[in-house]
Coordinates of C-alpha atoms in Angstrom, one line a residue:
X1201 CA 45.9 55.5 16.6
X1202 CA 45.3 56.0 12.8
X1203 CA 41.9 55.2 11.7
X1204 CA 41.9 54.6 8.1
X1205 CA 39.1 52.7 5.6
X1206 CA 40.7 51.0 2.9
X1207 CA 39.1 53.1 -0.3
X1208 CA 36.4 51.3 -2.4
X1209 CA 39.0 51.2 -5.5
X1210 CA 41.1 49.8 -3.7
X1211 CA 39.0 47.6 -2.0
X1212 CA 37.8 46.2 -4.9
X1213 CA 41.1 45.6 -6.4
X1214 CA 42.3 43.5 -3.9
X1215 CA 39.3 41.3 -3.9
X1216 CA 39.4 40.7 -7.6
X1217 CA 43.2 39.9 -7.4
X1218 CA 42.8 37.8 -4.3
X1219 CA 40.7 35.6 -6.6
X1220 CA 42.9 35.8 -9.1
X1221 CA 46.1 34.9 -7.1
X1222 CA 43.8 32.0 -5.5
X1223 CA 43.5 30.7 -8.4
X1224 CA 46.7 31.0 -9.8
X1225 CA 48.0 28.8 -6.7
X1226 CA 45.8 26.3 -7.7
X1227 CA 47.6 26.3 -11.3
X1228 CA 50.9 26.0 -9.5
X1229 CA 49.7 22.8 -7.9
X1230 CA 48.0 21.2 -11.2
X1231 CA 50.3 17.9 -11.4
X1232 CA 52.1 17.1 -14.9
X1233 CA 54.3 14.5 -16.3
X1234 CA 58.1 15.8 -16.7
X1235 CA 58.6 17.3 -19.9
X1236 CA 61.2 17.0 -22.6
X1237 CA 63.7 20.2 -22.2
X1238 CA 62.9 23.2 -25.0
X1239 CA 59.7 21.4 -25.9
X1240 CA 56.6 23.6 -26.6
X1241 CA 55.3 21.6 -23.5
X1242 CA 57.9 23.2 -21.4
X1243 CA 58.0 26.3 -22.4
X1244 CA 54.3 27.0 -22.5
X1245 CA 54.2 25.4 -18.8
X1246 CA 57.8 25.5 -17.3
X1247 CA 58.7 28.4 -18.3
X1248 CA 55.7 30.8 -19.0
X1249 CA 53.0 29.3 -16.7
X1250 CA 55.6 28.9 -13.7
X1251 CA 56.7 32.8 -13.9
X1252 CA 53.1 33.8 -13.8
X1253 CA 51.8 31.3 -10.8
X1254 CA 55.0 32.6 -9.1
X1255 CA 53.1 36.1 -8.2
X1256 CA 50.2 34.7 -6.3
X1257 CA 51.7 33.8 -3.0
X1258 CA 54.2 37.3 -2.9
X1259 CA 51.0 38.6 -3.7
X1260 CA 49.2 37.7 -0.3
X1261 CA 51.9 38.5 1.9
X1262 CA 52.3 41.7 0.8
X1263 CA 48.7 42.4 1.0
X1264 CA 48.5 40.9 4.9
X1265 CA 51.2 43.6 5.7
X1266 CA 49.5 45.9 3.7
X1267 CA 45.7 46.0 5.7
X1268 CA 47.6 44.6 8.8
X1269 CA 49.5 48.1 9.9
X1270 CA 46.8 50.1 8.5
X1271 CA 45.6 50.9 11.9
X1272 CA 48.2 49.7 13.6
X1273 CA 48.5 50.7 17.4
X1274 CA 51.3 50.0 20.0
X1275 CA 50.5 47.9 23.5
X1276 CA 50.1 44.1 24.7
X1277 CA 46.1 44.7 24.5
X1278 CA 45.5 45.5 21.2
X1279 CA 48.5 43.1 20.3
X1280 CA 46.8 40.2 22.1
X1281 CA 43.3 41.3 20.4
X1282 CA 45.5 41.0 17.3
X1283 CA 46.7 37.3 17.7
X1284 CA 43.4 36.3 18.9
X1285 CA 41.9 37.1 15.8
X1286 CA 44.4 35.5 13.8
X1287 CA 43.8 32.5 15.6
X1288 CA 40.3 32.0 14.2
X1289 CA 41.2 33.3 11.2
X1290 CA 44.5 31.4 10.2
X1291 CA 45.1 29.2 12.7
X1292 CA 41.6 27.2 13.5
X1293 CA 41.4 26.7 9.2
X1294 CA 45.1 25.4 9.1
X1295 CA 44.6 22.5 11.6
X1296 CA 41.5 21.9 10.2
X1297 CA 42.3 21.5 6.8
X1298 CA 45.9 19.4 7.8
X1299 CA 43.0 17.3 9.6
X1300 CA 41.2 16.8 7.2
X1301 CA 43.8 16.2 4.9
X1302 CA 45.5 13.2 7.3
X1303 CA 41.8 11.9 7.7
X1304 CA 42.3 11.5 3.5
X1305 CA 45.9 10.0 4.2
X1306 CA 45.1 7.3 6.6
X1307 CA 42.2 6.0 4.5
X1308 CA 44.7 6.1 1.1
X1309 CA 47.3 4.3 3.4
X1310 CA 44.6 1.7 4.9
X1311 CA 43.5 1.1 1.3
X1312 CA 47.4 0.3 0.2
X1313 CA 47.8 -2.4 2.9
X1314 CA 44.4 -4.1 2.7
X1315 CA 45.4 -4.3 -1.0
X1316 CA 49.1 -5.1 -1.0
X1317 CA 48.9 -7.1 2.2
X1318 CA 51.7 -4.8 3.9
X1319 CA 52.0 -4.8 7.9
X1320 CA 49.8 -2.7 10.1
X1321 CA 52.7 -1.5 11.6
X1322 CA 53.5 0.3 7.8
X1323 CA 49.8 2.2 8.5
X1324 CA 50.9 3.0 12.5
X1325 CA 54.1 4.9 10.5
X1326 CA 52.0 6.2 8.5
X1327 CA 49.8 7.9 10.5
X1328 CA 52.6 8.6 13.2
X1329 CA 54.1 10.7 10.1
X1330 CA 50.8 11.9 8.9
X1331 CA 49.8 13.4 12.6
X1332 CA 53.1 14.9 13.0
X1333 CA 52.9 16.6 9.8
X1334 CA 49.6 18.2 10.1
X1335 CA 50.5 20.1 13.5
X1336 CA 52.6 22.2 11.6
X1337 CA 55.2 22.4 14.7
X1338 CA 58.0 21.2 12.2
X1339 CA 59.4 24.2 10.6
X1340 CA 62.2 22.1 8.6
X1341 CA 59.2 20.7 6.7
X1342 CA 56.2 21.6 5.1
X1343 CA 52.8 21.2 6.9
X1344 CA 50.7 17.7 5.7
X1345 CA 48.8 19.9 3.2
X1346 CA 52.2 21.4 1.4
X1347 CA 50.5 24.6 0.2
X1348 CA 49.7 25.9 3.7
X1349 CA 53.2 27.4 4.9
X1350 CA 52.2 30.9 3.8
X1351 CA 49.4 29.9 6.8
X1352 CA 51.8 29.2 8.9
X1353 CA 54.1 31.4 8.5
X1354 CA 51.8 34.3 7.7
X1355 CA 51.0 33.4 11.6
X1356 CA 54.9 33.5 12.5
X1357 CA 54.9 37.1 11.0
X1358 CA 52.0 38.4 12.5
X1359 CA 53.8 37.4 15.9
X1360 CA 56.8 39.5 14.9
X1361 CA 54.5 42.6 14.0
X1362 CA 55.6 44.8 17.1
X1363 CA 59.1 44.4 15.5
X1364 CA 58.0 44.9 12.4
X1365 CA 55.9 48.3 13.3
X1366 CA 59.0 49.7 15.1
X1367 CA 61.9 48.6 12.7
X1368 CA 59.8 49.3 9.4
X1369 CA 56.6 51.3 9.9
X1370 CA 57.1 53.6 12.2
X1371 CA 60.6 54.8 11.2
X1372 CA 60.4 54.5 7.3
X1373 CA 64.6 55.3 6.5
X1374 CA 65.3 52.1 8.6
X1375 CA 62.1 50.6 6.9
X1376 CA 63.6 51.2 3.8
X1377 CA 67.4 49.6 4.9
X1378 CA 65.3 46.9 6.5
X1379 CA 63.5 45.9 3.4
X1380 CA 66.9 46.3 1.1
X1381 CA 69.3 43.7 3.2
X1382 CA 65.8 41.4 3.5
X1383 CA 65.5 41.6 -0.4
X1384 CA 69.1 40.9 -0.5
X1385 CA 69.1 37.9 1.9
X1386 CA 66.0 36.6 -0.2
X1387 CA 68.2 36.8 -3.5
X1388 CA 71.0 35.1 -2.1
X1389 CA 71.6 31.3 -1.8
X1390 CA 70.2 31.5 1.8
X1391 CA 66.8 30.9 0.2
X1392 CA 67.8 27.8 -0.8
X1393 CA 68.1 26.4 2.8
X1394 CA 65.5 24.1 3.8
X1395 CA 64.4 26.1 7.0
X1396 CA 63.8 28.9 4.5
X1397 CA 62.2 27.2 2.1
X1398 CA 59.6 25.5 4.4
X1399 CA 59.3 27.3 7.6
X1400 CA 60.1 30.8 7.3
X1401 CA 60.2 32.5 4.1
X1402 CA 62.4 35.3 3.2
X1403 CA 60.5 35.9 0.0
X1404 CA 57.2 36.2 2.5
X1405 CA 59.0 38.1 4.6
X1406 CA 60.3 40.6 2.0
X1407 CA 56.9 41.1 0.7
X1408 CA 55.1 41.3 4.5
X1409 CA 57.5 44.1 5.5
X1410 CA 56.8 46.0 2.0
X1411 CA 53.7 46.0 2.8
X1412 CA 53.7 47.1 6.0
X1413 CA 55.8 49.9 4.6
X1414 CA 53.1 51.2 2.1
X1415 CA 50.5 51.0 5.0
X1416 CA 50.5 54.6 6.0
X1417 CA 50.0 55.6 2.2
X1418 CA 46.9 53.5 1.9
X1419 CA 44.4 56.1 1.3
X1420 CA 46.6 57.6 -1.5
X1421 CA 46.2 54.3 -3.6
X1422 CA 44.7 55.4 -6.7
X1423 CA 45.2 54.7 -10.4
X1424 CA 48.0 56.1 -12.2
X1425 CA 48.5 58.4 -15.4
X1426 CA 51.3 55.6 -16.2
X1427 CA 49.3 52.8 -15.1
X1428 CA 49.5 51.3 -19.1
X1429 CA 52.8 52.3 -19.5
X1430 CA 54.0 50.4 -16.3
X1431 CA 51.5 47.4 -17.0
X1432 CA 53.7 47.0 -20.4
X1433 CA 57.0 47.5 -18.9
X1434 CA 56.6 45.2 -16.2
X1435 CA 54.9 42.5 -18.3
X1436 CA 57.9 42.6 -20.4
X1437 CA 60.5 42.4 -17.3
X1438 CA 58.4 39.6 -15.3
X1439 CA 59.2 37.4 -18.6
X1440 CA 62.3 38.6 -19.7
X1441 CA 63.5 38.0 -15.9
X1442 CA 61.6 35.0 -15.6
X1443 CA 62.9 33.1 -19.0
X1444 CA 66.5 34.0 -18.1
X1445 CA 66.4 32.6 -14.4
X1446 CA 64.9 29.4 -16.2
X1447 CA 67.0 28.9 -18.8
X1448 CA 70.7 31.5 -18.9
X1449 CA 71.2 32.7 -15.1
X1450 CA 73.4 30.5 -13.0
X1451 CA 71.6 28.9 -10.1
X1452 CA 73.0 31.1 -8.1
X1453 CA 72.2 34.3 -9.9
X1454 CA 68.7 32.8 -11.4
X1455 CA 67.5 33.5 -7.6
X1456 CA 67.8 37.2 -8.6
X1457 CA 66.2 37.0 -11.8
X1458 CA 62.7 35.0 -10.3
X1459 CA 63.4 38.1 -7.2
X1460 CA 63.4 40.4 -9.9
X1461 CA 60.4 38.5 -12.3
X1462 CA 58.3 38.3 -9.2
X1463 CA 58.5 41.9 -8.5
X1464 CA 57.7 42.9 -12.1
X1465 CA 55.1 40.6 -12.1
X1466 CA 53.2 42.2 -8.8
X1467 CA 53.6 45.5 -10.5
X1468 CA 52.3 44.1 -13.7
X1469 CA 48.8 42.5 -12.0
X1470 CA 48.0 45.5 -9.9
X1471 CA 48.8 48.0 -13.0
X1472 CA 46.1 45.5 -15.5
X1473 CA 43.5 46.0 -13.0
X1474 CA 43.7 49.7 -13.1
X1475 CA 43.7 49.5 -17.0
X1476 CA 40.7 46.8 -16.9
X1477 CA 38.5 48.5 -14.0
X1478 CA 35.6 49.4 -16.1
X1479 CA 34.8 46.2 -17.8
X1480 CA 35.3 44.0 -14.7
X1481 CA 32.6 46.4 -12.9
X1482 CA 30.1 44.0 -13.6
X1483 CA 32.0 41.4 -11.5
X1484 CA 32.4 43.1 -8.0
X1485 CA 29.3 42.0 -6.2
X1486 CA 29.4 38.3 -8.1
X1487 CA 29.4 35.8 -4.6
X1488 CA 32.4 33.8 -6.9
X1489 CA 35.0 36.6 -5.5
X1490 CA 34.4 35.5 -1.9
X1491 CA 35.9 31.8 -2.4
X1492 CA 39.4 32.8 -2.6
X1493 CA 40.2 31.4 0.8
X1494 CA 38.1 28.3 0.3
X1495 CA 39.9 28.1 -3.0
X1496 CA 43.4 28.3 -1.1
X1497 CA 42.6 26.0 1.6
X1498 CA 41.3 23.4 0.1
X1499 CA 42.6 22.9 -3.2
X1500 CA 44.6 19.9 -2.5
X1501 CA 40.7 17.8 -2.1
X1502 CA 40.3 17.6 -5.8
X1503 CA 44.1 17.3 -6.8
X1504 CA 44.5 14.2 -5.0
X1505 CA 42.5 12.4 -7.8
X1506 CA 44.1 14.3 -10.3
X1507 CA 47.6 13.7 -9.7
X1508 CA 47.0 9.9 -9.6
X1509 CA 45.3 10.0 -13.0
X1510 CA 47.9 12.2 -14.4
X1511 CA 51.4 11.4 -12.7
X1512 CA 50.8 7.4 -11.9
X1513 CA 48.9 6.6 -15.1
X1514 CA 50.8 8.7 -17.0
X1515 CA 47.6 10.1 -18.9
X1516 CA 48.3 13.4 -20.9
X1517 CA 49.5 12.4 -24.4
X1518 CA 52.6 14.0 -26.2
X1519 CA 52.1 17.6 -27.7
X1520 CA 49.1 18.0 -25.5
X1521 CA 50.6 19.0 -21.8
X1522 CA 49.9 22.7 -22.1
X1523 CA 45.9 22.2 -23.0
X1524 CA 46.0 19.5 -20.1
X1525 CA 47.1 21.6 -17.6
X1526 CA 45.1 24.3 -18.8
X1527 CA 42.2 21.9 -18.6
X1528 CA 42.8 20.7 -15.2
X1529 CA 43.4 24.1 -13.8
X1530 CA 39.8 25.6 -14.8
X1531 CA 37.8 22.4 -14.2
X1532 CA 39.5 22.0 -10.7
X1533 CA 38.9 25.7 -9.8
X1534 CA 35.6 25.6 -11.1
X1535 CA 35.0 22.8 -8.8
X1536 CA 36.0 24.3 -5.8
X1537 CA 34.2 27.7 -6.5
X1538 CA 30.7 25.5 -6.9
X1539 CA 31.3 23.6 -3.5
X1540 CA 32.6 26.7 -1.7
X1541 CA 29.1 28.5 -2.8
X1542 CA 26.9 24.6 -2.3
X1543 CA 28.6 24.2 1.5
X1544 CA 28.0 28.1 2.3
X1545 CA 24.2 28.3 1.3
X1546 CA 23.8 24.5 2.6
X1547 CA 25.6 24.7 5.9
X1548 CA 26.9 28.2 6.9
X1549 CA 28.0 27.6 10.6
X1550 CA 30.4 24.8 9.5
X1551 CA 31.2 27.2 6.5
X1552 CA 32.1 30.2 9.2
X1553 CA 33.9 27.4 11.3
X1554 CA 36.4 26.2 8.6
X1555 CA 37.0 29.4 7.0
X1556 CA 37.5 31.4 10.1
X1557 CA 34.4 33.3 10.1
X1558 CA 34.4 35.0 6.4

């Protein structure tokens, strides 16, 4: 058994980029009206926005492999001890928040028919749909609250670990053919597939295994002499890759360039925080860095208004997209960082409940 702290550095760089990747999700979800091709609009947020947000969700599957086989040990018990705790963790916050989300959808669907005068047998569908939806058993579609596939198949991975610990961690030169042919069936048209898109991510699974790989090495994670030099060069690639699978590559080559942009882009966020240590010091004990799973979960609360007032009423005048979004995205994750802090001082057993004890 290996026995193995996770170092304070460290430590504290994951927590500040969890936060950060939390809220970046949230900026992938900020709704906006379609905007004219080669328009500042569109490349400010189609373009430059969309190959940043694309880090955050690589970014938490390679960090759950990463702590996962830290300690990892061999045998039913301690694999059983393993799923159990995931099941509190993951699994008791997903159905929760899918509840809580259909809860939302048959009162918006009960709303339409009293007003339009449809059928109740349009709100029975509804709901039929809604239900199904929010068990999450359908892996050909995405779970009632959309953003929660990494939950679920973050879960679907951590059922796989003993394969993952045998094929990958414990015997790094298959480890390493393991993780090429992955990155390589993540960069092909296979992605593409709707199982794959919704269910069970190559891209997550490519970034789980990696981090699983890099487990053993933990306690070596340290900042780097090149650690400017490599936050430049990958800032410059994570663009570069990411503006030519948006606008020159092919549809089937632009899969390799966002592979590619997403990789430079992990490198890029964990090399800035090693060149932006000191000054974020202050920061580390703030109680703001614990709501990134509060953030995650239950984003889609105050987008629901949002998207009406911004997709249905078409709201956001010409020329002024980029500073909407923008807008939306801090005033929504500032909202969900105040109720995260109000419903943890105010109620902290339902707190512990719906965010699986953290």
């Amino acid at each position: 058994m290996r026995t193995e702290k996770v170092p304070k550095y460290l430590s504290n760089k994951l927590k500040v980029l969890s936060f950060v990747s939390a809220g970046l999700v949230v900026l992938i979800h900020v709704p906006h009206p379609e905007f004219a091709r080669f328009s500042l609009d569109w490349w400010c947020v189609e373009v430059v926005l969309d190959t940043f947000t694309r880090v955050a969700v690589p970014y938490f599957f390679f960090v759950s492999g990463l702590l996962l086989f830290r300690n990892y040990e061999t045998g039913l018990t301690w694999y059983c001890k393993v799923l159990k705790k995931r099941i509190r963790t993951l699994l008791i916050p997903f159905l929760l928040a899918n509840i809580l989300a259909l809860v939302i959808s048959i009162a918006k669907t009960m709303a339409s028919v009293v007003w339009h005068g449809y059928p109740a047998s349009v709100l029975a569908h509804e709901v039929c749909r809604c239900a199904y939806l929010a068990l999450g058993v359908d892996f050909t579609k995405f779970p009632l609250v959309g953003s929660l596939w990494f939950v679920r198949n973050l879960l679907v991975l951590i059922t796989m670990s003993p394969l993952v610990y045998w094929f990958v961690v414990r015997n790094k030169k298959i480890g390493a053919v393991v993780i090429a042919a992955t990155f390589v069936l993540w960069a092909s048209p296979l992605s593409n597939v709707q199982f794959f898109r919704s269910g069970f991510s190559l891209e997550g699974l490519f970034w789980f295994i990696l981090g699983a790989y890099f487990s053993s090495s933990i306690v070596y994670w340290h900042p780097s002499r090149n650690s400017k030099r490599l936050c430049y060069v990958s800032f410059l690639l994570m663009l570069i890759f990411g503006v030519a699978a948006r606008i020159w590559m092919p549809e089937d080559f632009a899969i390799v360039g966002r592979a590619m942009s997403i990789t430079a882009g992990l490198v890029f966020i964990f090399t800035i925080y090693d060149i932006m240590a000191d000054r974020l010091r202050s920061i580390l004990r703030s109680p703001i860095l614990s709501t990134s799973f509060f953030i995650y979960m239950f984003q889609f609360i105050p987008l629901i208004p949002v998207s009406f007032v911004v997709v249905k009423c078409n709201s956001i005048p010409m020329g002024c997209g980029t500073l909407a979004v923008l807008s939306i995205w801090v005033g929504t994750t500032a909202l969900l960082v105040v109720a995260s802090l109000t419903f943890r001082q105010k109620w902290p057993k339902a707190y512990s409940i719906m965010l699986g004890g953290r």
